[in-house]
Amino acid sequence: MEHQQMHDQTEAQVRVDAPEAGSNPWLLKETEPKRKHGASKPRFSVKPFPSVDKRTAKAVPAKPKRRKSTRTGADHAGPVGFKAAPKRSQDVLGFQAMLPSGVAWLGGDEWSMTLRFSDINYVAAAEARQESILDKWARHLNSFGAGSRVQISVINRVLDEADVASLVHKPLEGDAWDEYRTDSNRVIKDKLSANSANTVTDKYLTITVQEVDREKAEATLTRMFHETEAHLEALEGCACERLDRTERLALFSSLLRPYELFTFTEEAFAATKKSSSTGDYVAPWSVTTTGKTGPVVLRNGTANTVVSTLWVRDYPSWLTDRLFSELAEVKGDVNVTLHLEPYDQADGSLLVNRQIAELEMQSISEEKKAEKQGRSKETIPHKLRIALEEARGLRDELNDSNQRLFSTLLLVGVSGPDEVSVEHNIRRVGTVLRKLSIPAETTTYMQRDSLTSILPSGRRLVPMRRTLTTSTAAVLIPFTTQELLVPGGLWYGMNAQSSNPLVADRTATKNGNGFILGTSGSGKGVAAKSEMTQVILTRPNDDVIIIDPEREYEPLVKAFAGETVRVHAGSDDHVNWMDLDLVNVEPGTDPVIAKCAFVLSCIEALVGGVNGLEMGERAAVDRAALGLYRRYAAEYSVHHESPDVAPMPAMPVPEDLRMELISSGGEPGKRVADALELYTSGSLAGFSQQTNVDPKNRIVSWDISQLGNEMRGFAMMVILDQIWSRIVANKAAGKRTWLYVDEFHMLFNHPKTAEYFRELFKRARKWGAIPTGITQNIEELLDNADARLMLANCDFLMLLGQNETDADTIVELLKLSHDQRRYFMNVQPGKGLLRSGPAVVPFDARIPETSKLYKLFDTSFEDLKD
């Protein structure tokens, strides 16, 4: 790929030089920033080196003044004095080569890797939790030793309408349900246009090390990745992943070629000539600078990108922990980059001691001056005395603790399609920084070096530095507000903090098990139906099964041509609990033996009483069931081999079992048969006839609203057996099964059904099932130890409005903060807290009451409203 040559004579005229570590110390002017957060006493550190020392270039190029790569505090910041314009646009990338593992060679003996890490809800957390996160983050920073560097990149980008549409838009299919897809798209579009900032924030950590060869560098970076992963996992479950070559190049491409198609693949790159490089896929076509303060214009084939960079010149006396979060709220493409380089403990102490010596000399000079003028020695400047006291305190702290000194650089890059939009966002960024009392200015004659420095390569070409201690550097914490935008997921409303859409995918988490909890009237029914509807409309290969104890879901099922099976005495819908599926069976399982065990459990539940069946009775039932099913299996096999000759055998029914008990079960069998008559031909014979419903419909609702208490436990065993058979069949067909159980707490009143759901929640992911419990009686649910365990281990949770007692119990069980608690206490219907995988996000899922979906979810029956 051919690139245009970059040239800007203006930028080459002036260079900025920063003194090396250990050079002549600068007289202290003011104290180091203190922690505004209040986790510890304000600490003093060495005053940063001078902001800028501009030197006029000589007539002839000066000999480059390079630092030794092995010296602490050195990172090849580049030569000072006259510097020719780069010859290639690839020179702005900051790396020389990119290895397949994602390790980049920066030149010399420097290598880097980049990690992507997830956000956590730091801003919304309670102060005690924030203090804990800050302390853990400080320990993480302290784990990096001399010879390594850390670059933290918080990249805010604005999603265009196409990006948002790809996340939440439901394409029309030309079927009878397009009216609901259209209504859903309209509701979401209205919510986004009214509230959404349409921005997402990605966070990256780039680690740079100095090693002599590639193998050692890759081994060192791999070790540091695992250490970093462990540190971040301790931060409220913050997850991180290491970027390979393709992912890292895609990140560079999104910053340098945002409007170009990223075309790099390992296969295509391997097939190219040796003369090509990875930089060809991500470098802009050309880079030009418009003036001494920029901005930089990245020219590409489709459209240009304008980038302007600010650098934080100084920090205020009180440093806030909201710097990153405030900048992330700017609606624009903003890249906030913090470079951190730890000093060796000995070098840090030496630097502090030199600073103290300089302050003491200045103090002595001031005392002598006061004595000559006839003034008291106590009249020396108060600021100088305080600075000396704090410097000595810092020395003691460095000697008595594991605090480090860090050389830091904070840059804010703003990009956009033209200079007008960039200038507008620069002013917005400046407003945010001034509000936080942080002075910043545009880098003069260094916009191109600044561009390289904000790219996640690990290079730091801008030479201005600020020295901070570990505790103060930790205050610049990159965590802000957690977002949940999973491509291919379902829409769950708006993020109540950022107003961005919430898109989650339960199939992509560790397990899809979930609960929807809320008091009556909190909107849990609407939330459940909204998810069901999205599954039906956007996942045509998935099935939806509902257990409905209040006949609440029938209008929804009817609207999408589903099947409602009414289960109660006297119902015209019949389900034969002896149905046997010889086709879809669990691997390694004999279907006849498994069904006989189920029949025995059913008989015991129906006629076993408190003490259950006697051993002779159990043997008689097992013998009778085994005989019936073996005959059926044999006849089915003959029919399967010769369907035109042998008819399909009739499925055994409970009456057949009763007659088999009478004929072959002896006296124990006759006793069981007599007790079974009520359920085979008596008034409770609803499950004793051949199945006449379609439980294989894509949408099935089991209506148990009129089921009496006497038959409830047995009926649930039959229904759950049917559901499990469906799950097994769906897995064989490669289909997912979404199971919703309303009034979930009632299931735990019956040991057999409680045991079934315990096993289902354990095995669901392997079998492609996504079970969801829905209940308003949370206290009753939490009284059951098994239910509490299931709730604590599920990866999906929607917490809508709760009463105070339940809220306290949930906070304790799920280890939520009291600040998160306020999102499901005293809130409007449809608002609450959503947990999906490691993300915990407050949501607003309200939809207009005038929409078709709301009318469908709310139903037209007043007594069924949630």
Short mmCIF file of C-alpha atoms in Angstrom, two decimals, residues 32 71 171 173 237 293 308 353 421 432 447 461-462 526 528 536 572 608 618 645 687 737 741 773 778 785 852-853:
data_model
loop_
_atom_site.label_atom_id
_atom_site.label_comp_id
_atom_site.label_asym_id
_atom_site.label_seq_id
_atom_site.Cartn_x
_atom_site.Cartn_y
_atom_site.Cartn_z
CA GLU A 32 1.19 17.96 44.93
CA ARG A 71 17.58 3.90 32.73
CA PRO A 171 -36.02 -6.23 10.60
CA GLU A 173 -40.01 -10.48 7.93
CA GLY A 237 -15.56 -8.61 38.88
CA THR A 293 -1.31 23.93 17.44
CA SER A 308 -6.62 17.68 18.13
CA ASN A 353 15.91 13.61 48.94
CA SER A 421 -16.91 19.74 15.15
CA VAL A 432 -15.13 19.97 31.88
CA GLN A 447 0.27 17.52 17.58
CA LEU A 461 6.55 10.97 22.59
CA VAL A 462 5.26 14.10 24.35
CA VAL A 526 -44.46 -6.48 31.27
CA ALA A 528 -41.14 -10.86 31.13
CA ILE A 536 -40.34 -14.79 19.31
CA ASP A 572 -60.94 -30.62 27.49
CA GLY A 608 -48.35 -43.42 48.07
CA ARG A 618 -43.19 -50.59 44.05
CA VAL A 645 -47.58 -52.88 6.92
CA PHE A 687 -54.31 -37.00 32.78
CA THR A 737 -35.75 -23.48 24.91
CA VAL A 741 -42.28 -19.93 35.35
CA GLY A 773 -38.34 -17.62 37.54
CA ILE A 778 -39.74 -12.77 47.26
CA ALA A 785 -32.36 -22.56 50.94
CA LYS A 852 -49.59 -2.02 20.65
CA LEU A 853 -47.01 -3.91 22.66
#
